[in-house]
């Protein structure tokens, strides 16, 4: 279906990450349509819909419904940089550290119980390990290097760091976000989008449910950094 209004055209040209930064509720719509708003946040809505193989007009229709339902202010977008970082660390970094050992434990139990009978189990455990191994040092680099620098910039301090311009570590973190997203795509393939088979045991079902929850949290985590925190930090540096 073709776009009918100037506002439709305007929406279609905006980046999906930019749209979510303006109204966090858009993230729920994008998730329903399988549109990547975190690592793929730089794509225009039209391009993102094309990649997800969904009708642009249908997505815009759902977004417009939200516009008619009242307050759209996202308090997180209004926080000072230091407070936003505190929120990311307290909510999302803590979540990764809490759930990662459980995912490893569940997947290893599945290997022991079912690894010889179902071909997807051992690769699944390997990719879960890869995701955890990627995220663990990633969190430390943010907490020990990037976030302190952004906090200092937010308070007006001059940052003299070994990494040069703040854009350098930001680019590195964004590349690592992309790596995590690719691992999640592989996990989707192996798990039929986290849908356990009928014969799945309780651990199997809990593992898939935890993976789905983990992915939802990680997408919000990456969105806050890629589409809100990092652009604001780069704007301060320019």
Short mmCIF file of N, CA, C and O in Angstrom, two decimals, residues 17-132:
data_model
loop_
_atom_site.label_atom_id
_atom_site.label_comp_id
_atom_site.label_asym_id
_atom_site.label_seq_id
_atom_site.Cartn_x
_atom_site.Cartn_y
_atom_site.Cartn_z
N UNK A 17 15.56 3.64 15.36
CA UNK A 17 16.11 3.96 16.66
C UNK A 17 15.74 5.36 17.09
O UNK A 17 15.42 5.61 18.27
N UNK A 18 15.73 6.28 16.15
CA UNK A 18 15.33 7.66 16.43
C UNK A 18 13.88 7.72 16.87
O UNK A 18 13.52 8.45 17.80
N UNK A 19 13.04 6.93 16.23
CA UNK A 19 11.62 6.91 16.58
C UNK A 19 11.41 6.36 17.99
O UNK A 19 10.62 6.90 18.77
N UNK A 20 12.13 5.30 18.33
CA UNK A 20 12.00 4.73 19.67
C UNK A 20 12.53 5.68 20.72
O UNK A 20 12.00 5.76 21.84
N UNK A 21 13.58 6.42 20.38
CA UNK A 21 14.12 7.40 21.32
C UNK A 21 13.09 8.48 21.62
O UNK A 21 13.03 9.01 22.73
N UNK A 22 12.27 8.82 20.62
CA UNK A 22 11.23 9.84 20.83
C UNK A 22 10.06 9.28 21.64
O UNK A 22 9.46 9.98 22.45
N UNK A 23 9.71 8.03 21.38
CA UNK A 23 8.57 7.41 22.06
C UNK A 23 8.90 5.93 22.27
O UNK A 23 8.85 5.14 21.34
N UNK A 24 9.22 5.58 23.51
CA UNK A 24 9.68 4.22 23.79
C UNK A 24 8.62 3.17 23.47
O UNK A 24 8.93 2.01 23.25
N UNK A 25 7.35 3.57 23.43
CA UNK A 25 6.29 2.60 23.15
C UNK A 25 6.39 2.04 21.73
O UNK A 25 5.88 0.96 21.44
N UNK A 26 7.05 2.80 20.83
CA UNK A 26 7.23 2.29 19.47
C UNK A 26 8.00 0.98 19.46
O UNK A 26 7.83 0.16 18.56
N UNK A 27 8.84 0.77 20.47
CA UNK A 27 9.64 -0.45 20.53
C UNK A 27 8.74 -1.68 20.55
O UNK A 27 9.06 -2.71 19.94
N UNK A 28 7.61 -1.59 21.26
CA UNK A 28 6.71 -2.73 21.35
C UNK A 28 6.10 -3.06 19.98
O UNK A 28 5.96 -4.24 19.63
N UNK A 29 5.75 -2.01 19.24
CA UNK A 29 5.21 -2.22 17.90
C UNK A 29 6.25 -2.85 17.00
O UNK A 29 5.98 -3.83 16.28
N UNK A 30 7.47 -2.30 17.01
CA UNK A 30 8.52 -2.84 16.17
C UNK A 30 8.80 -4.31 16.51
O UNK A 30 9.02 -5.13 15.61
N UNK A 31 8.80 -4.64 17.79
CA UNK A 31 9.05 -6.03 18.19
C UNK A 31 7.97 -6.96 17.64
O UNK A 31 8.26 -8.07 17.20
N UNK A 32 6.73 -6.50 17.66
CA UNK A 32 5.63 -7.32 17.15
C UNK A 32 5.81 -7.64 15.67
O UNK A 32 5.42 -8.72 15.21
N UNK A 33 6.40 -6.70 14.93
CA UNK A 33 6.59 -6.90 13.50
C UNK A 33 7.97 -7.48 13.16
O UNK A 33 8.30 -7.64 11.98
N UNK A 34 8.77 -7.77 14.18
CA UNK A 34 10.10 -8.33 13.93
C UNK A 34 11.10 -7.31 13.40
O UNK A 34 12.06 -7.67 12.72
N UNK A 35 10.89 -6.04 13.71
CA UNK A 35 11.78 -4.96 13.25
C UNK A 35 12.84 -4.70 14.31
O UNK A 35 12.52 -4.47 15.48
N UNK A 36 14.09 -4.73 13.90
CA UNK A 36 15.22 -4.51 14.81
C UNK A 36 15.40 -3.01 15.04
O UNK A 36 15.76 -2.27 14.14
N UNK A 37 15.13 -2.57 16.29
CA UNK A 37 15.25 -1.14 16.59
C UNK A 37 16.50 -0.83 17.41
O UNK A 37 16.74 0.33 17.74
N UNK A 38 17.29 -1.85 17.76
CA UNK A 38 18.50 -1.57 18.55
C UNK A 38 19.72 -1.54 17.65
O UNK A 38 20.17 -0.47 17.24
N UNK A 39 20.26 -2.69 17.29
CA UNK A 39 21.44 -2.69 16.41
C UNK A 39 21.11 -2.19 15.01
O UNK A 39 21.97 -1.63 14.33
N UNK A 40 19.87 -2.40 14.60
CA UNK A 40 19.45 -1.89 13.29
C UNK A 40 18.77 -0.55 13.37
O UNK A 40 18.05 -0.14 12.45
N UNK A 41 19.02 0.18 14.46
CA UNK A 41 18.33 1.43 14.70
C UNK A 41 18.63 2.53 13.72
O UNK A 41 17.87 3.49 13.61
N UNK A 42 19.72 2.41 12.98
CA UNK A 42 20.07 3.44 12.02
C UNK A 42 19.29 3.34 10.71
O UNK A 42 19.31 4.29 9.92
N UNK A 43 18.60 2.25 10.48
CA UNK A 43 17.83 2.10 9.25
C UNK A 43 16.58 2.97 9.30
O UNK A 43 15.97 3.15 10.34
N UNK A 44 16.18 3.47 8.13
CA UNK A 44 14.90 4.17 8.06
C UNK A 44 13.78 3.17 8.30
O UNK A 44 13.96 1.96 8.12
N UNK A 45 12.62 3.67 8.71
CA UNK A 45 11.49 2.77 8.94
C UNK A 45 11.14 2.00 7.67
O UNK A 45 10.85 0.80 7.72
N UNK A 46 11.20 2.68 6.53
CA UNK A 46 10.89 2.01 5.26
C UNK A 46 11.87 0.87 5.00
O UNK A 46 11.47 -0.24 4.63
N UNK A 47 13.16 1.13 5.22
CA UNK A 47 14.18 0.10 5.00
C UNK A 47 14.03 -1.05 5.99
O UNK A 47 14.16 -2.23 5.62
N UNK A 48 13.73 -0.72 7.25
CA UNK A 48 13.58 -1.74 8.28
C UNK A 48 12.38 -2.64 7.99
O UNK A 48 12.43 -3.86 8.20
N UNK A 49 11.28 -2.04 7.50
CA UNK A 49 10.10 -2.84 7.15
C UNK A 49 10.42 -3.77 5.98
O UNK A 49 9.99 -4.93 5.96
N UNK A 50 11.15 -3.26 5.01
CA UNK A 50 11.54 -4.08 3.87
C UNK A 50 12.40 -5.26 4.31
O UNK A 50 12.19 -6.40 3.87
N UNK A 51 13.35 -5.01 5.22
CA UNK A 51 14.22 -6.08 5.70
C UNK A 51 13.43 -7.12 6.48
O UNK A 51 13.71 -8.32 6.39
N UNK A 52 12.42 -6.66 7.26
CA UNK A 52 11.61 -7.58 8.05
C UNK A 52 10.48 -8.21 7.24
O UNK A 52 9.74 -9.05 7.75
N UNK A 53 10.35 -7.79 5.97
CA UNK A 53 9.32 -8.32 5.07
C UNK A 53 7.92 -8.06 5.62
O UNK A 53 7.06 -8.96 5.65
N UNK A 54 7.68 -6.83 6.08
CA UNK A 54 6.36 -6.44 6.56
C UNK A 54 5.92 -5.18 5.81
O UNK A 54 6.74 -4.44 5.27
N UNK A 55 4.60 -4.96 5.77
CA UNK A 55 4.06 -3.81 5.07
C UNK A 55 4.30 -2.52 5.86
O UNK A 55 3.88 -2.41 7.01
N UNK A 56 4.94 -1.57 5.22
CA UNK A 56 5.22 -0.29 5.85
C UNK A 56 3.92 0.38 6.31
O UNK A 56 3.85 0.92 7.42
N UNK A 57 2.89 0.31 5.49
CA UNK A 57 1.63 0.99 5.83
C UNK A 57 0.99 0.40 7.09
O UNK A 57 0.39 1.12 7.89
N UNK A 58 1.13 -0.92 7.29
CA UNK A 58 0.57 -1.55 8.48
C UNK A 58 1.30 -1.08 9.73
O UNK A 58 0.68 -0.82 10.77
N UNK A 59 2.62 -0.99 9.64
CA UNK A 59 3.42 -0.54 10.79
C UNK A 59 3.07 0.90 11.12
O UNK A 59 2.86 1.26 12.29
N UNK A 60 3.00 1.75 10.11
CA UNK A 60 2.68 3.16 10.34
C UNK A 60 1.30 3.29 10.97
O UNK A 60 1.07 4.11 11.87
N UNK A 61 0.35 2.47 10.53
CA UNK A 61 -0.99 2.50 11.11
C UNK A 61 -0.96 2.22 12.60
O UNK A 61 -1.63 2.89 13.40
N UNK A 62 -0.15 1.23 13.01
CA UNK A 62 -0.04 0.89 14.43
C UNK A 62 0.66 2.00 15.21
O UNK A 62 0.29 2.31 16.34
N UNK A 63 1.67 2.62 14.60
CA UNK A 63 2.36 3.73 15.27
C UNK A 63 1.41 4.90 15.49
O UNK A 63 1.44 5.56 16.54
N UNK A 64 0.57 5.17 14.52
CA UNK A 64 -0.36 6.30 14.63
C UNK A 64 -1.41 6.05 15.71
O UNK A 64 -1.90 7.00 16.35
N UNK A 65 -1.76 4.79 15.92
CA UNK A 65 -2.70 4.48 17.00
C UNK A 65 -2.12 4.91 18.34
O UNK A 65 -2.83 5.42 19.20
N UNK A 66 -0.81 4.69 18.51
CA UNK A 66 -0.16 5.09 19.76
C UNK A 66 -0.22 6.60 19.94
O UNK A 66 -0.37 7.10 21.06
N UNK A 67 -0.07 7.34 18.84
CA UNK A 67 -0.06 8.80 18.92
C UNK A 67 -1.39 9.34 19.44
O UNK A 67 -1.45 10.46 19.96
N UNK A 68 -2.45 8.53 19.32
CA UNK A 68 -3.76 8.98 19.77
C UNK A 68 -4.09 8.52 21.18
O UNK A 68 -5.20 8.74 21.66
N UNK A 69 -3.12 7.89 21.85
CA UNK A 69 -3.43 7.33 23.17
C UNK A 69 -2.78 8.10 24.31
O UNK A 69 -2.59 7.56 25.39
N UNK A 70 -2.40 9.36 24.07
CA UNK A 70 -1.96 10.20 25.18
C UNK A 70 -0.46 10.33 25.30
O UNK A 70 0.28 10.32 24.32
N UNK A 71 0.01 10.42 26.55
CA UNK A 71 1.40 10.76 26.87
C UNK A 71 2.38 9.80 26.22
O UNK A 71 2.25 8.59 26.32
N UNK A 72 3.38 10.35 25.58
CA UNK A 72 4.39 9.53 24.95
C UNK A 72 5.79 9.83 25.48
O UNK A 72 6.78 9.31 24.97
N UNK A 73 5.88 10.68 26.48
CA UNK A 73 7.18 11.07 27.00
C UNK A 73 7.92 9.89 27.58
O UNK A 73 7.39 9.14 28.39
N UNK A 74 9.13 9.69 27.20
CA UNK A 74 9.97 8.64 27.77
C UNK A 74 10.91 9.29 28.76
O UNK A 74 11.82 10.02 28.38
N UNK A 75 10.68 9.02 30.05
CA UNK A 75 11.46 9.68 31.10
C UNK A 75 12.95 9.40 30.95
O UNK A 75 13.78 10.24 31.29
N UNK A 76 13.29 8.21 30.45
CA UNK A 76 14.71 7.87 30.33
C UNK A 76 15.43 8.80 29.36
O UNK A 76 16.61 9.10 29.54
N UNK A 77 14.71 9.25 28.35
CA UNK A 77 15.32 10.14 27.36
C UNK A 77 15.62 11.52 27.94
O UNK A 77 16.40 12.28 27.37
N UNK A 78 15.00 11.82 29.08
CA UNK A 78 15.19 13.13 29.69
C UNK A 78 16.23 13.13 30.81
O UNK A 78 16.56 14.18 31.35
N UNK A 79 16.73 11.96 31.17
CA UNK A 79 17.68 11.88 32.27
C UNK A 79 19.03 12.50 31.90
O UNK A 79 19.48 12.38 30.76
N UNK A 80 19.71 13.13 32.86
CA UNK A 80 21.12 13.50 32.64
C UNK A 80 21.93 12.25 32.34
O UNK A 80 21.57 11.14 32.74
N UNK A 81 23.03 12.42 31.63
CA UNK A 81 23.82 11.27 31.19
C UNK A 81 24.24 10.37 32.35
O UNK A 81 24.14 9.14 32.24
N UNK A 82 24.68 10.94 33.45
CA UNK A 82 25.13 10.13 34.58
C UNK A 82 23.99 9.28 35.13
O UNK A 82 24.19 8.10 35.49
N UNK A 83 22.80 9.85 35.20
CA UNK A 83 21.65 9.10 35.72
C UNK A 83 21.21 8.02 34.75
O UNK A 83 20.78 6.93 35.17
N UNK A 84 21.30 8.30 33.46
CA UNK A 84 20.96 7.27 32.47
C UNK A 84 21.94 6.10 32.57
O UNK A 84 21.54 4.93 32.51
N UNK A 85 23.22 6.40 32.74
CA UNK A 85 24.22 5.34 32.91
C UNK A 85 23.93 4.54 34.17
O UNK A 85 24.00 3.30 34.17
N UNK A 86 23.59 5.23 35.26
CA UNK A 86 23.25 4.52 36.50
C UNK A 86 22.10 3.55 36.26
O UNK A 86 22.11 2.42 36.75
N UNK A 87 21.11 4.01 35.50
CA UNK A 87 19.95 3.17 35.21
C UNK A 87 20.36 1.95 34.38
O UNK A 87 19.96 0.82 34.68
N UNK A 88 21.16 2.18 33.34
CA UNK A 88 21.60 1.07 32.47
C UNK A 88 22.37 0.03 33.28
O UNK A 88 22.15 -1.18 33.15
N UNK A 89 23.27 0.51 34.14
CA UNK A 89 24.06 -0.43 34.94
C UNK A 89 23.20 -1.18 35.94
O UNK A 89 23.34 -2.41 36.10
N UNK A 90 22.31 -0.46 36.63
CA UNK A 90 21.51 -1.08 37.67
C UNK A 90 20.48 -2.05 37.10
O UNK A 90 20.25 -3.12 37.69
N UNK A 91 19.89 -1.70 35.97
CA UNK A 91 18.83 -2.55 35.41
C UNK A 91 19.37 -3.58 34.43
O UNK A 91 19.11 -4.78 34.56
N UNK A 92 20.11 -3.14 33.44
CA UNK A 92 20.47 -4.03 32.33
C UNK A 92 21.79 -4.76 32.56
O UNK A 92 21.87 -5.97 32.28
N UNK A 93 22.82 -4.10 33.04
CA UNK A 93 24.07 -4.80 33.32
C UNK A 93 23.86 -5.83 34.43
O UNK A 93 24.37 -6.96 34.34
N UNK A 94 23.12 -5.45 35.44
CA UNK A 94 22.85 -6.39 36.53
C UNK A 94 22.04 -7.58 36.03
O UNK A 94 22.27 -8.72 36.44
N UNK A 95 21.11 -7.31 35.13
CA UNK A 95 20.29 -8.39 34.58
C UNK A 95 21.15 -9.40 33.83
O UNK A 95 21.00 -10.62 34.00
N UNK A 96 22.05 -8.91 32.97
CA UNK A 96 22.93 -9.81 32.22
C UNK A 96 23.73 -10.69 33.19
O UNK A 96 23.86 -11.91 32.98
N UNK A 97 24.27 -10.08 34.23
CA UNK A 97 25.10 -10.84 35.18
C UNK A 97 24.26 -11.84 35.99
O UNK A 97 24.76 -12.89 36.40
N UNK A 98 23.00 -11.52 36.22
CA UNK A 98 22.13 -12.42 36.97
C UNK A 98 21.68 -13.61 36.12
O UNK A 98 21.68 -14.75 36.59
N UNK A 99 21.31 -13.35 34.88
CA UNK A 99 20.70 -14.40 34.05
C UNK A 99 21.72 -15.24 33.28
O UNK A 99 21.43 -16.38 32.93
N UNK A 100 22.90 -14.69 33.00
CA UNK A 100 23.88 -15.43 32.20
C UNK A 100 24.25 -16.78 32.82
O UNK A 100 24.25 -17.81 32.11
N UNK A 101 24.57 -16.85 34.12
CA UNK A 101 24.90 -18.17 34.69
C UNK A 101 23.74 -19.15 34.61
O UNK A 101 23.96 -20.36 34.44
N UNK A 102 22.51 -18.65 34.71
CA UNK A 102 21.35 -19.54 34.61
C UNK A 102 21.23 -20.12 33.20
O UNK A 102 20.95 -21.31 33.04
N UNK A 103 21.45 -19.29 32.18
CA UNK A 103 21.39 -19.79 30.81
C UNK A 103 22.46 -20.85 30.57
O UNK A 103 22.20 -21.86 29.90
N UNK A 104 23.66 -20.62 31.08
CA UNK A 104 24.72 -21.62 30.96
C UNK A 104 24.30 -22.91 31.66
O UNK A 104 24.45 -24.02 31.11
N UNK A 105 23.76 -22.78 32.86
CA UNK A 105 23.35 -23.96 33.63
C UNK A 105 22.26 -24.75 32.91
O UNK A 105 22.35 -25.98 32.78
N UNK A 106 21.23 -24.05 32.43
CA UNK A 106 20.14 -24.74 31.74
C UNK A 106 20.63 -25.44 30.49
O UNK A 106 20.26 -26.60 30.22
N UNK A 107 21.46 -24.76 29.70
CA UNK A 107 21.92 -25.34 28.45
C UNK A 107 22.82 -26.54 28.70
O UNK A 107 22.76 -27.54 27.95
N UNK A 108 23.62 -26.52 29.75
CA UNK A 108 24.47 -27.67 30.06
C UNK A 108 23.65 -28.86 30.54
O UNK A 108 23.97 -30.01 30.23
N UNK A 109 22.60 -28.58 31.28
CA UNK A 109 21.70 -29.67 31.69
C UNK A 109 21.05 -30.30 30.47
O UNK A 109 20.89 -31.53 30.40
N UNK A 110 20.69 -29.47 29.50
CA UNK A 110 20.09 -29.99 28.27
C UNK A 110 21.08 -30.84 27.50
O UNK A 110 20.71 -31.88 26.92
N UNK A 111 22.35 -30.43 27.47
CA UNK A 111 23.37 -31.22 26.79
C UNK A 111 23.50 -32.59 27.45
O UNK A 111 23.55 -33.63 26.77
N UNK A 112 23.55 -32.60 28.77
CA UNK A 112 23.70 -33.88 29.49
C UNK A 112 22.49 -34.78 29.28
O UNK A 112 22.65 -36.00 29.13
N UNK A 113 21.31 -34.20 29.25
CA UNK A 113 20.10 -35.02 29.16
C UNK A 113 19.70 -35.36 27.73
O UNK A 113 19.17 -36.45 27.47
N UNK A 114 19.96 -34.46 26.80
CA UNK A 114 19.40 -34.63 25.45
C UNK A 114 20.42 -34.44 24.32
O UNK A 114 20.05 -34.59 23.16
N UNK A 115 21.66 -34.11 24.66
CA UNK A 115 22.63 -33.76 23.64
C UNK A 115 22.91 -34.84 22.62
O UNK A 115 23.24 -34.53 21.47
N UNK A 116 22.77 -36.10 23.00
CA UNK A 116 23.06 -37.19 22.08
C UNK A 116 21.86 -37.56 21.22
O UNK A 116 21.98 -38.35 20.28
N UNK A 117 20.71 -36.98 21.52
CA UNK A 117 19.48 -37.37 20.82
C UNK A 117 18.90 -36.27 19.94
O UNK A 117 18.15 -36.57 19.01
N UNK A 118 19.24 -35.02 20.23
CA UNK A 118 18.68 -33.91 19.46
C UNK A 118 19.83 -33.02 18.99
O UNK A 118 20.59 -32.46 19.79
N UNK A 119 19.93 -32.89 17.66
CA UNK A 119 21.11 -32.27 17.06
C UNK A 119 21.28 -30.79 17.42
O UNK A 119 22.40 -30.27 17.38
N UNK A 120 20.19 -30.11 17.78
CA UNK A 120 20.30 -28.68 18.03
C UNK A 120 20.84 -28.33 19.42
O UNK A 120 21.24 -27.19 19.66
N UNK A 121 20.87 -29.32 20.32
CA UNK A 121 21.17 -29.01 21.72
C UNK A 121 22.61 -28.56 21.93
O UNK A 121 22.87 -27.52 22.56
N UNK A 122 23.57 -29.30 21.43
CA UNK A 122 24.97 -28.92 21.65
C UNK A 122 25.32 -27.59 20.98
O UNK A 122 25.99 -26.75 21.61
N UNK A 123 24.90 -27.35 19.72
CA UNK A 123 25.16 -26.03 19.15
C UNK A 123 24.49 -24.91 19.94
O UNK A 123 25.06 -23.83 20.09
N UNK A 124 23.30 -25.18 20.45
CA UNK A 124 22.60 -24.18 21.25
C UNK A 124 23.43 -23.81 22.48
O UNK A 124 23.63 -22.62 22.77
N UNK A 125 23.94 -24.79 23.18
CA UNK A 125 24.77 -24.53 24.35
C UNK A 125 26.01 -23.74 23.97
O UNK A 125 26.45 -22.84 24.71
N UNK A 126 26.58 -24.06 22.82
CA UNK A 126 27.77 -23.34 22.37
C UNK A 126 27.49 -21.89 22.06
O UNK A 126 28.29 -21.00 22.42
N UNK A 127 26.36 -21.59 21.43
CA UNK A 127 26.03 -20.21 21.10
C UNK A 127 25.63 -19.42 22.34
O UNK A 127 25.90 -18.21 22.43
N UNK A 128 24.99 -20.07 23.30
CA UNK A 128 24.69 -19.38 24.57
C UNK A 128 26.00 -19.01 25.26
O UNK A 128 26.16 -17.89 25.77
N UNK A 129 26.95 -19.93 25.28
CA UNK A 129 28.26 -19.64 25.87
C UNK A 129 28.93 -18.49 25.13
O UNK A 129 29.53 -17.60 25.74
N UNK A 130 28.82 -18.49 23.80
CA UNK A 130 29.44 -17.42 23.01
C UNK A 130 28.82 -16.07 23.35
O UNK A 130 29.53 -15.05 23.45
N UNK A 131 27.50 -16.04 23.53
CA UNK A 131 26.83 -14.78 23.88
C UNK A 131 27.31 -14.27 25.24
O UNK A 131 27.63 -13.09 25.38
N UNK A 132 27.37 -15.15 26.20
CA UNK A 132 27.81 -14.77 27.54
C UNK A 132 29.27 -14.32 27.50
O UNK A 132 29.65 -13.32 28.13
#
